[in-house]
PDB file of C-alpha atoms and ligand atoms in Angstrom:
ATOM      1  CA  MET H  17      -5.609   4.766 -33.583  1.00 42.00           C
ATOM      2  CA  VAL H  18      -2.603   2.718 -32.449  1.00 47.00           C
ATOM      3  CA  ASP H  19       0.611   4.660 -32.080  1.00 52.00           C
ATOM      4  CA  ARG H  20       4.086   3.434 -32.977  1.00 46.00           C
ATOM      5  CA  ARG H  21       5.129   3.139 -29.354  1.00 52.00           C
ATOM      6  CA  SER H  22       2.266   0.845 -28.496  1.00 56.00           C
ATOM      7  CA  VAL H  23       2.962  -1.336 -31.519  1.00 51.00           C
ATOM      8  CA  LEU H  24       6.661  -1.616 -30.693  1.00 51.00           C
ATOM      9  CA  LYS H  25       5.951  -2.455 -27.096  1.00 54.00           C
ATOM     10  CA  SER H  26       3.410  -5.051 -28.139  1.00 54.00           C
ATOM     11  CA  LEU H  27       5.924  -6.649 -30.488  1.00 51.00           C
ATOM     12  CA  PHE H  28       8.626  -6.546 -27.833  1.00 51.00           C
ATOM     13  CA  ILE H  29       6.361  -8.141 -25.268  1.00 47.00           C
ATOM     14  CA  ALA H  30       5.030 -10.725 -27.703  1.00 46.00           C
ATOM     15  CA  SER H  31       8.463 -11.806 -28.890  1.00 46.00           C
ATOM     16  CA  GLY H  32       9.942 -11.702 -25.411  1.00 43.00           C
ATOM     17  CA  VAL H  33       7.096 -13.603 -23.859  1.00 41.00           C
ATOM     18  CA  ALA H  34       7.202 -16.223 -26.592  1.00 40.00           C
ATOM     19  CA  ALA H  35      10.911 -16.779 -26.028  1.00 41.00           C
ATOM     20  CA  LEU H  36      10.739 -16.664 -22.275  1.00 40.00           C
ATOM     21  CA  ALA H  37       7.396 -18.273 -21.625  1.00 38.00           C
ATOM     22  CA  PRO H  38       8.926 -21.599 -20.605  1.00 38.00           C
ATOM     23  CA  LEU H  39      11.109 -19.800 -18.076  1.00 40.00           C
ATOM     24  CA  PHE H  40       8.764 -17.324 -16.403  1.00 39.00           C
ATOM     25  CA  PRO H  41       5.203 -17.275 -15.206  1.00 38.00           C
ATOM     26  CA  LEU H  42       3.586 -14.831 -17.629  1.00 38.00           C
ATOM     27  CA  GLY H  43       2.335 -12.393 -15.010  1.00 38.00           C
ATOM     28  CA  LYS H  44       5.707 -12.139 -13.354  1.00 40.00           C
ATOM     29  CA  PHE H  45       7.537 -11.467 -16.616  1.00 42.00           C
ATOM     30  CA  LEU H  46       5.175  -8.730 -17.663  1.00 43.00           C
ATOM     31  CA  THR H  47       4.870  -6.987 -14.359  1.00 49.00           C
ATOM     32  CA  PRO H  48       7.676  -7.766 -11.928  1.00 48.00           C
ATOM     33  CA  GLU H  49       7.037  -4.253 -10.603  1.00 45.00           C
ATOM     34  CA  ALA H  50       3.432  -5.081  -9.877  1.00 52.00           C
ATOM     35  CA  GLN H  51       4.207  -7.611  -7.172  1.00 56.00           C
ATOM     36  CA  SER H  52       2.223  -7.112  -4.028  1.00 63.00           C
ATOM     37  CA  SER H  53       5.294  -7.413  -1.838  1.00 89.00           C
ATOM     38  CA  TYR H  54       8.941  -6.759  -2.515  1.00 95.00           C
ATOM     39  CA  PRO H  55      12.015  -8.092  -0.780  1.00 97.00           C
ATOM     40  CA  ARG H  56      14.278  -5.822   1.223  1.00 97.00           C
ATOM     41  CA  GLN H  57      17.653  -6.159  -0.477  1.00 98.00           C
ATOM     42  CA  LYS H  58      20.920  -4.374   0.086  1.00 98.00           C
ATOM     43  CA  VAL H  59      21.919  -2.714  -3.179  1.00 98.00           C
ATOM     44  CA  GLY H  60      24.947  -0.638  -2.194  1.00 98.00           C
ATOM     45  CA  ASN H  61      26.454   1.812   0.265  1.00 98.00           C
ATOM     46  CA  ILE H  62      26.074   5.553  -0.057  1.00 98.00           C
ATOM     47  CA  ASN H  63      29.680   6.083   1.042  1.00 98.00           C
ATOM     48  CA  ASN H  64      30.851   4.393  -2.147  1.00 98.00           C
ATOM     49  CA  ILE H  65      28.987   6.853  -4.366  1.00 98.00           C
ATOM     50  CA  PRO H  66      30.440  10.336  -4.823  1.00 98.00           C
ATOM     51  CA  ILE H  67      28.059  13.288  -4.504  1.00 98.00           C
ATOM     52  CA  LEU H  68      26.235  13.507  -7.848  1.00 98.00           C
ATOM     53  CA  GLY H  69      27.622  10.120  -8.793  1.00 98.00           C
ATOM     54  CA  GLN H  70      25.407   7.212  -9.770  1.00 98.00           C
ATOM     55  CA  LEU H  71      25.221   3.528  -9.058  1.00 98.00           C
ATOM     56  CA  PHE H  72      23.447   0.989 -11.264  1.00 98.00           C
ATOM     57  CA  VAL H  73      21.656  -1.744  -9.356  1.00 98.00           C
ATOM     58  CA  THR H  74      19.484  -4.772 -10.039  1.00 98.00           C
ATOM     59  CA  TYR H  75      16.219  -5.216  -8.143  1.00 98.00           C
ATOM     60  CA  PRO H  76      14.662  -7.537  -7.162  1.00 98.00           C
ATOM     61  CA  ARG H  77      17.831  -9.624  -7.475  1.00 97.00           C
ATOM     62  CA  THR H  78      17.293 -13.340  -7.879  1.00 96.00           C
ATOM     63  CA  GLY H  79      20.801 -14.738  -8.408  1.00 97.00           C
ATOM     64  CA  ASP H  80      19.732 -16.001 -11.825  1.00 97.00           C
ATOM     65  CA  PRO H  81      21.796 -14.092 -14.443  1.00 97.00           C
ATOM     66  CA  THR H  82      19.018 -14.315 -17.049  1.00 97.00           C
ATOM     67  CA  LYS H  83      16.385 -12.812 -14.784  1.00 97.00           C
ATOM     68  CA  ASP H  84      18.774 -10.328 -13.219  1.00 98.00           C
ATOM     69  CA  GLY H  85      19.814  -9.099 -16.659  1.00 97.00           C
ATOM     70  CA  ASP H  86      16.231  -8.105 -17.469  1.00 98.00           C
ATOM     71  CA  PRO H  87      16.187  -4.336 -18.200  1.00 98.00           C
ATOM     72  CA  PHE H  88      13.024  -4.096 -16.131  1.00 98.00           C
ATOM     73  CA  ARG H  89      15.139  -4.936 -13.078  1.00 98.00           C
ATOM     74  CA  GLN H  90      17.706  -2.206 -13.745  1.00 98.00           C
ATOM     75  CA  PHE H  91      17.743   0.946 -11.612  1.00 98.00           C
ATOM     76  CA  LEU H  92      20.008   3.907 -11.045  1.00 98.00           C
ATOM     77  CA  ILE H  93      20.756   5.529  -7.727  1.00 98.00           C
ATOM     78  CA  ILE H  94      22.035   9.111  -7.730  1.00 98.00           C
ATOM     79  CA  ARG H  95      23.638  10.437  -4.564  1.00 98.00           C
ATOM     80  CA  THR H  96      22.183  13.917  -4.157  1.00 98.00           C
ATOM     81  CA  GLY H  97      23.475  14.773  -0.676  1.00 97.00           C
ATOM     82  CA  GLU H  98      25.445  13.593   2.328  1.00 96.00           C
ATOM     83  CA  ASN H  99      22.780  11.093   3.264  1.00 96.00           C
ATOM     84  CA  GLU H 100      20.316  11.445   0.398  1.00 98.00           C
ATOM     85  CA  VAL H 101      19.749   9.603  -2.849  1.00 98.00           C
ATOM     86  CA  LYS H 102      17.260   9.547  -5.703  1.00 98.00           C
ATOM     87  CA  ALA H 103      16.589   6.209  -7.333  1.00 98.00           C
ATOM     88  CA  TYR H 104      14.688   5.410 -10.529  1.00 98.00           C
ATOM     89  CA  SER H 105      14.028   2.723 -13.073  1.00 98.00           C
ATOM     90  CA  ARG H 106      16.519   2.893 -15.919  1.00 98.00           C
ATOM     91  CA  VAL H 107      13.843   2.015 -18.480  1.00 98.00           C
ATOM     92  CA  CYS H 108      12.945   5.080 -20.538  1.00 98.00           C
ATOM     93  CA  ILE H 109       9.191   5.549 -20.697  1.00 98.00           C
ATOM     94  CA  HIS H 110       9.376   6.218 -24.447  1.00 98.00           C
ATOM     95  CA  LEU H 111      10.675   3.008 -26.040  1.00 97.00           C
ATOM     96  CA  TRP H 112      12.529   1.337 -23.178  1.00 98.00           C
ATOM     97  CA  CYS H 113      16.183   2.202 -23.784  1.00 98.00           C
ATOM     98  CA  LEU H 114      18.223   2.470 -20.583  1.00 98.00           C
ATOM     99  CA  VAL H 115      18.766   5.936 -19.156  1.00 98.00           C
ATOM    100  CA  ASP H 116      21.613   7.237 -17.033  1.00 98.00           C
ATOM    101  CA  PHE H 117      22.506  10.385 -15.114  1.00 98.00           C
ATOM    102  CA  LYS H 118      24.653  13.017 -16.823  1.00 98.00           C
ATOM    103  CA  LYS H 119      26.273  15.072 -14.097  1.00 97.00           C
ATOM    104  CA  GLU H 120      27.471  17.767 -16.521  1.00 98.00           C
ATOM    105  CA  ARG H 121      23.900  18.590 -17.503  1.00 98.00           C
ATOM    106  CA  ASP H 122      22.303  17.602 -14.177  1.00 98.00           C
ATOM    107  CA  LEU H 123      19.779  15.450 -16.024  1.00 98.00           C
ATOM    108  CA  ILE H 124      18.912  11.806 -16.478  1.00 98.00           C
ATOM    109  CA  GLU H 125      19.153  11.139 -20.197  1.00 98.00           C
ATOM    110  CA  CYS H 126      18.165   8.519 -22.706  1.00 98.00           C
ATOM    111  CA  PRO H 127      20.709   7.771 -25.454  1.00 98.00           C
ATOM    112  CA  CYS H 128      18.118   6.665 -28.009  1.00 98.00           C
ATOM    113  CA  HIS H 129      15.930   9.662 -28.812  1.00 98.00           C
ATOM    114  CA  GLY H 130      17.120  12.358 -26.437  1.00 97.00           C
ATOM    115  CA  SER H 131      14.582  12.246 -23.641  1.00 98.00           C
ATOM    116  CA  GLN H 132      15.688  14.058 -20.500  1.00 98.00           C
ATOM    117  CA  TYR H 133      14.419  13.699 -16.948  1.00 98.00           C
ATOM    118  CA  ARG H 134      14.969  15.780 -13.812  1.00 98.00           C
ATOM    119  CA  LYS H 135      17.020  14.005 -11.166  1.00 98.00           C
ATOM    120  CA  GLU H 136      14.931  15.570  -8.407  1.00 98.00           C
ATOM    121  CA  ASP H 137      11.728  13.722  -9.267  1.00 98.00           C
ATOM    122  CA  GLY H 138      12.275  11.765 -12.499  1.00 98.00           C
ATOM    123  CA  TYR H 139       9.958  14.044 -14.474  1.00 98.00           C
ATOM    124  CA  ALA H 140      10.506  14.031 -18.258  1.00 98.00           C
ATOM    125  CA  VAL H 141      11.299  17.581 -19.338  1.00 98.00           C
ATOM    126  CA  ALA H 142      12.343  17.023 -22.954  1.00 98.00           C
ATOM    127  CA  GLY H 143      12.217  14.543 -25.802  1.00 98.00           C
ATOM    128  CA  PRO H 144       9.505  12.018 -26.642  1.00 98.00           C
ATOM    129  CA  ALA H 145       9.187  10.882 -23.026  1.00 98.00           C
ATOM    130  CA  ALA H 146       7.855  14.354 -22.227  1.00 98.00           C
ATOM    131  CA  LYS H 147       4.894  13.586 -24.494  1.00 97.00           C
ATOM    132  CA  GLN H 148       3.917  10.384 -22.696  1.00 95.00           C
ATOM    133  CA  PRO H 149       0.823  10.365 -20.500  1.00 93.00           C
ATOM    134  CA  ASN H 150       2.789   9.493 -17.339  1.00 95.00           C
ATOM    135  CA  ARG H 151       5.916  11.599 -17.422  1.00 97.00           C
ATOM    136  CA  TYR H 152       7.722  10.406 -14.294  1.00 98.00           C
ATOM    137  CA  LEU H 153      10.209   7.553 -14.152  1.00 98.00           C
ATOM    138  CA  PRO H 154       9.174   4.840 -11.706  1.00 98.00           C
ATOM    139  CA  ILE H 155      10.877   5.162  -8.336  1.00 98.00           C
ATOM    140  CA  LEU H 156      13.003   2.579  -6.592  1.00 98.00           C
ATOM    141  CA  LYS H 157      12.082   2.961  -2.930  1.00 98.00           C
ATOM    142  CA  VAL H 158      15.116   2.785  -0.690  1.00 98.00           C
ATOM    143  CA  GLU H 159      16.178   3.070   2.941  1.00 98.00           C
ATOM    144  CA  ILE H 160      19.638   4.011   4.205  1.00 98.00           C
ATOM    145  CA  ASP H 161      20.876   2.680   7.543  1.00 98.00           C
ATOM    146  CA  ASP H 162      23.354   4.215   9.997  1.00 97.00           C
ATOM    147  CA  GLU H 163      26.304   2.637   8.179  1.00 97.00           C
ATOM    148  CA  GLY H 164      25.209   4.061   4.836  1.00 98.00           C
ATOM    149  CA  ASN H 165      23.929   0.765   3.501  1.00 98.00           C
ATOM    150  CA  ILE H 166      21.211   1.291   0.901  1.00 98.00           C
ATOM    151  CA  TYR H 167      18.318  -1.147   0.890  1.00 98.00           C
ATOM    152  CA  ALA H 168      15.793  -1.363  -1.920  1.00 98.00           C
ATOM    153  CA  ILE H 169      12.338  -2.041  -0.494  1.00 98.00           C
ATOM    154  CA  GLY H 170       9.959  -1.613  -3.414  1.00 98.00           C
ATOM    155  CA  ILE H 171       8.978   0.109  -6.628  1.00 98.00           C
ATOM    156  CA  GLU H 172       6.523   2.923  -7.247  1.00 98.00           C
ATOM    157  CA  GLY H 173       5.078   3.184 -10.734  1.00 97.00           C
ATOM    158  CA  GLU H 174       4.988   0.855 -13.711  1.00 97.00           C
ATOM    159  CA  ILE H 175       8.335   0.021 -15.279  1.00 98.00           C
ATOM    160  CA  GLY H 176       8.420   1.210 -18.881  1.00 97.00           C
ATOM    161  CA  TYR H 177       5.268   3.297 -18.468  1.00 97.00           C
ATOM    162  CA  GLY H 178       6.081   5.723 -15.672  1.00 97.00           C
ATOM    163  CA  ARG H 179       4.005   6.958 -12.795  1.00 96.00           C
TER     164      ARG H 179
HETATM  165  S1  FES X   7      13.645   5.258 -25.804  1.00 80.33           S
HETATM  166 FE1  FES X   7      13.164   6.984 -26.993  1.00 80.33          FE
HETATM  167  S2  FES X   7      13.846   8.633 -25.793  1.00 80.33           S
HETATM  168 FE2  FES X   7      14.246   6.913 -24.583  1.00 80.33          FE
END
């Protein structure tokens, strides 16, 4: 039996691919996260993020506003310590709304249907995302240098589907 989520995602992909097919190689549009190698790109500086603050970043950045505006390239970085961050895809694993971190509840939340994720590991603890087979938000892999510069170096998991 096909569930509503699968149907919606299929429709989204079909309509998006149809509209964007002339612009993107199909494989790249569907799975930018599945690239075999990722660029190392500076995405921010930890000293500009307050403790328990968040920064939204685009990765991999191309310089093309259309590609860079793709929700599948949107990530959030939460500063969790003096020299520590957690970074995840912003795409909710339920139906692909964009999540953000709510400091007052110490959770990453989706505005659409109330899914909540732990900031520590991106695990869905409530809402429809907690019923998905892969309950963790994909990770944006980062490195921080001696000056606090944050570099994105890759992605772990499948954007929109978790890990
Ligand atoms: S899209 Fe439904 S809870 Fe996020």
